[in-house]
Amino acid sequence: MSEGRTEISAIGEFGLIDHLNENIIIKHSSTIKGIGDDAAVIEAGDHVKVVTTDLLLEGVHFDLSYAPLPHIGFKAVAVNVSDVAAMNAVPKQITVSIALSNRFSVEAVDALYAGINAAAEHYGVDVIGGDTTASRSGLVISVTAIGESKRELLSYRSGAKVNDIICVTGDLGGALVGLQILEREKQVYLANPDMKPELEKYGYVTGRQLRPEARMDIIHELRELAIVPSSMIDVSDGLASELFHICKASNVGVTIYEDKLPIDKQTFDTAVALNLDPITCVLNGGEDYELLFTIDQKDFGKLEKHPDIHFIGHVTKEEEGKYLVTKSGTAVQLKAQGWKHF
Ligand code: ADP
Ligand code: MG
């Protein structure tokens, strides 16, 4: 970049990654895919390895006043497994690095690891290493996951084709709504510590925020059905933002339909009660960790009756743009607000 000072917020997180990528030169033919997808892809004999990493910081990604340590440990693993899943690969190993301030005891680290080990068991991965260091400001966790796939089974962000069907698993917006509830109850508690947080009736949305599931179940089902998504990404920053990534990588456009977007009833009702537009939560909420993928029309019959896969639209030519068709039939241009870190 030119001389002078450029604020990171001026180019954004994705702009920054693109900027860094400009000066990275790949040296090995075994590096099949570097920066730019949910995980990197490395050749390994008759199969490929995928590698992905995520960093979670106290005060940025989680708040210990409402997130239990075992849940944080589980989530740190699940979000990486989700990126492995998004390549249509199966996770095998993880490394776990932690930084701790002196606020944390051995018992606290045990609680964190109870969640990490539960997730390792749940997703069938081995914890093979990591790093431990001191921190000046709270807890930091970084997990790296390594997965495996056959090269021909990989799904990149870049493979979507015109007329493919756009699919999304589960339901969306819950994690964002859950976060709003947890923040609200925290403020109520801070204002009056005698008040008991009113969380019982928000179990689903708070669970979506605190203990997300990576959709490995879907990856295994797709394998059994012999379906390889033409493109795939996990929904960590919001549906609209992820659709933009697929469009950019695949040089395509998309049309999605408001009435096809999956939203849970508790998410919907809670959003309305919080004065949030439920569709905005679905489009721009973060951290749902569902899978967004495209399939060829010929595969539709095999998935049509699946109870947890929703067909939200189709892939169009790039020049047709990116549109959301509202319930009233109006096409509005999609905006990727995403989950802003900067
Ligand atoms: P995801 O949300 O799937 O974890 P990100 O948006 O974090 O993906 O990252 C997108 C791509 O950019 C990935 O290929 C990731 O490895 C790469 N990336 C992110 N940060 C950096 C960085 N600081 N240096 C190099 N590559 C990065
Ligand atoms: Mg991802």
XYZ file of C-alpha atoms and ligand atoms in Angstrom:
370
model
C 0.000 0.000 0.000
C 1.132 3.582 -0.525
C 2.835 5.662 2.140
C 0.830 7.221 4.925
C -1.540 5.505 7.279
C -4.496 3.391 6.167
C -7.010 2.377 8.797
C -7.841 -1.342 8.693
C -11.498 -0.377 8.869
C -11.061 1.414 5.519
C -10.417 -1.895 3.719
C -12.132 -4.279 6.161
C -11.150 -7.759 7.264
C -11.560 -9.325 3.818
C -9.793 -6.401 2.133
C -6.911 -6.887 4.545
C -6.661 -10.620 3.784
C -6.697 -9.888 0.009
C -4.026 -7.257 0.549
C -1.771 -9.680 2.478
C -2.340 -12.371 -0.128
C -0.935 -10.137 -2.877
C 2.587 -10.594 -1.491
C 2.414 -14.316 -0.835
C 4.038 -16.597 -3.377
C 3.291 -20.328 -3.315
C 6.509 -22.343 -3.693
C 5.364 -25.955 -3.514
C 3.280 -27.854 -6.023
C 1.908 -29.793 -3.031
C 0.102 -26.614 -1.945
C -3.091 -27.146 -3.901
C -4.978 -24.214 -2.339
C -3.549 -21.450 -0.179
C -5.386 -18.429 1.187
C -8.949 -17.829 0.110
C -11.154 -20.753 1.052
C -12.427 -22.190 4.328
C -9.263 -24.268 4.602
C -6.001 -24.699 2.740
C -5.533 -27.899 0.734
C -2.293 -29.902 0.684
C -1.486 -32.945 -1.429
C -0.804 -36.085 0.616
C -0.325 -39.093 -1.629
C -3.622 -40.594 -2.735
C -5.661 -38.074 -0.730
C -5.461 -34.447 0.385
C -5.162 -32.776 3.773
C -7.048 -29.610 4.625
C -5.820 -27.162 7.267
C -7.682 -24.344 8.953
C -7.137 -22.173 12.012
C -9.229 -19.827 14.137
C -8.367 -17.522 16.977
C -10.781 -16.725 19.835
C -10.129 -13.836 22.205
C -11.810 -13.088 25.487
C -13.721 -9.832 25.205
C -13.898 -10.093 21.398
C -15.262 -13.569 20.669
C -16.559 -14.563 24.066
C -17.463 -13.020 27.389
C -16.721 -15.113 30.475
C -19.523 -13.436 32.380
C -21.989 -15.586 30.451
C -19.988 -18.125 28.445
C -19.060 -21.193 30.548
C -15.465 -22.364 30.002
C -16.452 -25.857 28.757
C -18.674 -24.248 26.104
C -15.827 -21.970 24.993
C -13.576 -25.013 24.633
C -16.205 -26.888 22.650
C -16.882 -23.903 20.404
C -13.173 -23.315 19.697
C -13.017 -26.832 18.261
C -16.424 -26.776 16.544
C -15.708 -23.594 14.550
C -12.609 -25.226 13.080
C -14.396 -28.485 12.359
C -17.001 -26.367 10.573
C -14.329 -24.984 8.217
C -13.091 -28.530 7.521
C -16.683 -29.573 6.804
C -17.035 -26.606 4.454
C -14.335 -28.182 2.243
C -16.287 -31.481 2.237
C -13.501 -33.026 4.280
C -13.415 -35.023 7.526
C -11.438 -33.667 10.512
C -8.775 -35.938 12.021
C -6.438 -33.905 14.231
C -6.356 -30.574 16.069
C -3.748 -28.515 17.836
C -4.817 -26.245 20.692
C -2.886 -23.159 21.786
C -3.853 -21.120 24.814
C -2.711 -17.918 26.479
C -3.756 -17.417 30.099
C -3.572 -14.535 32.518
C -3.057 -15.250 36.220
C -6.811 -14.955 36.694
C -7.055 -18.563 35.502
C -6.456 -21.531 37.809
C -5.661 -25.140 36.927
C -9.330 -25.896 37.617
C -10.375 -23.241 35.085
C -8.068 -24.715 32.443
C -9.511 -28.153 33.252
C -13.005 -26.755 32.651
C -11.906 -25.336 29.283
C -10.349 -28.682 28.350
C -13.448 -30.578 29.407
C -15.145 -28.817 26.484
C -12.185 -29.271 24.134
C -12.008 -32.994 24.929
C -15.783 -33.399 24.605
C -15.638 -31.814 21.148
C -12.612 -33.936 20.183
C -14.603 -37.026 21.161
C -17.759 -35.797 19.430
C -16.039 -35.029 16.122
C -13.581 -37.916 16.309
C -10.392 -35.841 16.285
C -7.100 -36.319 18.118
C -5.535 -33.451 20.075
C -1.947 -33.675 18.827
C -0.254 -30.575 20.220
C -0.409 -26.860 20.739
C 1.258 -24.148 22.763
C 0.745 -22.619 26.182
C 1.807 -19.151 27.193
C 1.027 -16.283 29.549
C -1.298 -13.469 28.616
C -1.611 -9.936 29.950
C -5.269 -9.670 29.098
C -7.407 -12.715 29.626
C -7.879 -15.898 27.706
C -6.860 -16.533 24.101
C -7.504 -19.853 22.329
C -6.283 -20.801 18.903
C -7.226 -24.125 17.360
C -5.889 -25.552 14.121
C -7.730 -28.435 12.526
C -6.409 -30.909 9.971
C -8.813 -32.924 7.890
C -8.776 -35.398 5.034
C -10.599 -35.846 1.788
C -10.231 -37.295 -1.664
C -9.192 -34.577 -4.073
C -12.246 -35.135 -6.283
C -14.604 -34.816 -3.295
C -13.435 -31.346 -2.225
C -15.887 -28.451 -2.437
C -14.321 -25.048 -2.966
C -16.032 -21.671 -2.830
C -15.218 -21.348 -6.511
C -17.231 -24.167 -8.104
C -20.772 -22.751 -8.271
C -22.318 -22.919 -11.770
C -25.231 -21.057 -13.304
C -28.546 -22.820 -12.499
C -27.118 -24.690 -9.490
C -29.468 -24.817 -6.517
C -28.428 -22.937 -3.391
C -28.833 -24.981 -0.200
C -28.443 -24.082 3.446
C -28.608 -26.389 6.454
C -30.441 -25.867 9.748
C -31.708 -22.406 10.546
C -30.060 -19.009 10.632
C -29.915 -15.901 12.798
C -30.191 -17.756 16.107
C -26.637 -17.145 17.281
C -26.919 -13.386 16.776
C -30.269 -13.205 18.564
C -28.862 -15.382 21.369
C -25.938 -12.986 21.740
C -28.313 -10.018 22.036
C -30.209 -11.808 24.815
C -27.018 -12.706 26.692
C -25.791 -9.099 26.414
C -29.139 -7.747 27.584
C -29.283 -10.043 30.599
C -25.691 -9.154 31.446
C -26.571 -5.452 31.502
C -29.630 -6.179 33.663
C -27.450 -8.145 36.054
C -24.750 -5.451 36.173
C -27.376 -2.829 36.961
C -28.899 -4.983 39.684
C -27.005 -8.103 40.791
C -30.070 -9.318 42.738
C -31.971 -9.778 39.481
C -31.911 -13.377 38.295
C -31.193 -13.562 34.549
C -34.284 -14.535 32.611
C -32.756 -17.095 30.302
C -34.972 -20.205 30.493
C -37.248 -19.269 27.635
C -34.293 -18.381 25.380
C -32.581 -21.770 25.564
C -32.436 -22.397 21.837
C -30.967 -19.052 20.775
C -28.488 -18.806 23.643
C -27.424 -22.390 22.898
C -26.834 -21.417 19.264
C -24.493 -18.683 20.448
C -22.720 -20.522 23.256
C -22.349 -24.030 21.894
C -22.615 -24.225 18.115
C -22.481 -27.555 16.275
C -20.392 -28.088 13.151
C -22.504 -29.871 10.538
C -20.368 -32.964 10.022
C -23.618 -34.943 10.027
C -24.494 -33.312 6.691
C -21.040 -34.055 5.229
C -21.462 -37.745 6.042
C -24.986 -37.792 4.602
C -23.840 -36.111 1.375
C -21.165 -38.796 1.035
C -23.703 -41.563 1.495
C -25.879 -39.971 -1.190
C -22.840 -39.549 -3.468
C -23.424 -35.803 -3.731
C -20.441 -33.482 -4.022
C -21.567 -29.861 -3.627
C -20.332 -27.757 -6.522
C -19.344 -25.078 -3.994
C -19.506 -24.806 -0.227
C -18.737 -22.423 2.660
C -19.771 -22.387 6.302
C -21.949 -19.587 7.648
C -19.698 -17.855 10.166
C -20.161 -14.224 9.104
C -23.779 -14.227 7.928
C -25.585 -15.721 4.922
C -25.295 -12.623 2.704
C -21.563 -12.283 3.304
C -21.004 -16.003 2.570
C -23.062 -15.766 -0.642
C -20.825 -12.879 -1.690
C -17.744 -15.066 -1.140
C -19.212 -17.806 -3.342
C -20.200 -15.268 -6.015
C -16.760 -13.677 -6.030
C -14.858 -16.988 -6.084
C -17.174 -18.589 -8.678
C -17.808 -15.486 -10.853
C -21.565 -15.931 -10.580
C -24.639 -14.118 -9.301
C -27.386 -15.429 -7.015
C -31.097 -15.030 -6.509
C -32.495 -16.113 -3.155
C -36.062 -16.011 -1.881
C -37.110 -14.513 1.436
C -39.859 -17.084 1.974
C -37.341 -19.924 1.649
C -34.948 -18.644 4.318
C -34.894 -20.942 7.361
C -35.539 -19.294 10.708
C -36.443 -20.978 13.974
C -39.605 -19.806 15.745
C -37.768 -18.803 18.916
C -35.240 -16.859 16.834
C -38.064 -15.101 14.989
C -40.109 -14.261 18.091
C -37.083 -13.116 20.084
C -35.831 -10.945 17.213
C -39.234 -9.248 16.996
C -39.298 -8.746 20.784
C -35.844 -7.133 20.544
C -36.991 -4.855 17.708
C -34.707 -6.595 15.243
C -35.828 -7.515 11.744
C -35.744 -11.352 11.656
C -34.703 -11.419 7.986
C -31.802 -9.071 8.711
C -30.746 -11.485 11.478
C -30.894 -14.388 9.006
C -28.945 -12.493 6.322
C -26.368 -10.759 8.475
C -26.212 -12.574 11.809
C -22.914 -14.303 12.491
C -21.782 -17.572 14.009
C -24.546 -19.935 12.955
C -21.977 -22.436 11.611
C -24.443 -23.962 9.200
C -23.331 -25.039 5.718
C -24.159 -23.043 2.604
C -23.618 -25.009 -0.610
C -24.677 -25.329 -4.209
C -25.686 -28.501 -6.004
C -26.250 -29.401 -9.615
C -29.957 -29.664 -10.489
C -29.524 -33.392 -11.175
C -28.824 -33.952 -7.455
C -31.951 -32.148 -6.273
C -34.114 -35.292 -6.190
C -31.718 -36.969 -3.747
C -31.967 -34.092 -1.259
C -35.472 -32.816 -1.883
C -37.024 -34.515 1.150
C -34.154 -33.843 3.550
C -35.673 -32.360 6.718
C -32.725 -30.098 7.508
C -31.578 -28.830 4.112
C -33.355 -25.811 2.647
C -33.329 -24.721 -0.979
C -33.160 -20.962 -0.849
C -32.509 -19.965 -4.448
C -30.350 -20.528 -7.491
C -27.107 -19.443 -9.081
C -27.294 -16.893 -11.905
C -24.836 -15.271 -14.306
C -22.462 -12.806 -12.672
C -23.932 -9.881 -14.621
C -27.397 -10.674 -13.263
C -26.200 -9.590 -9.820
C -27.125 -10.727 -6.344
C -30.783 -10.474 -5.379
C -33.213 -11.280 -2.617
C -36.800 -11.709 -3.781
C -39.042 -10.538 -0.949
C -42.319 -12.174 0.062
C -44.150 -9.525 -1.966
C -42.170 -10.512 -5.077
C -39.849 -7.495 -5.233
C -36.212 -8.178 -6.084
C -33.875 -6.183 -3.834
C -30.130 -6.119 -4.189
C -28.347 -8.195 -1.528
C -25.951 -6.342 0.725
C -23.221 -8.163 2.592
C -22.990 -6.391 5.896
C -21.355 -9.429 7.453
C -19.921 -9.715 10.867
C -17.572 -6.745 11.225
C -14.421 -7.327 13.258
C -12.958 -3.911 12.413
P -13.292 -18.469 7.760
O -14.350 -17.470 8.144
O -13.787 -19.576 6.899
O -12.470 -18.943 8.941
P -11.612 -16.280 7.080
O -12.523 -15.235 6.559
O -11.142 -16.228 8.495
O -12.288 -17.708 6.810
O -10.345 -16.403 6.169
C -10.450 -16.439 4.762
C -9.129 -16.926 4.191
O -8.075 -16.033 4.531
C -8.690 -18.294 4.691
O -8.095 -18.972 3.602
C -7.677 -17.954 5.763
O -6.734 -18.999 5.936
C -7.017 -16.710 5.204
N -6.460 -15.802 6.236
C -7.129 -15.155 7.219
N -6.291 -14.388 7.946
C -5.052 -14.556 7.410
C -3.765 -14.021 7.707
N -3.568 -13.170 8.698
N -2.714 -14.412 6.922
C -2.898 -15.288 5.920
N -4.082 -15.813 5.591
C -5.163 -15.456 6.315
Mg -15.466 -20.687 6.942
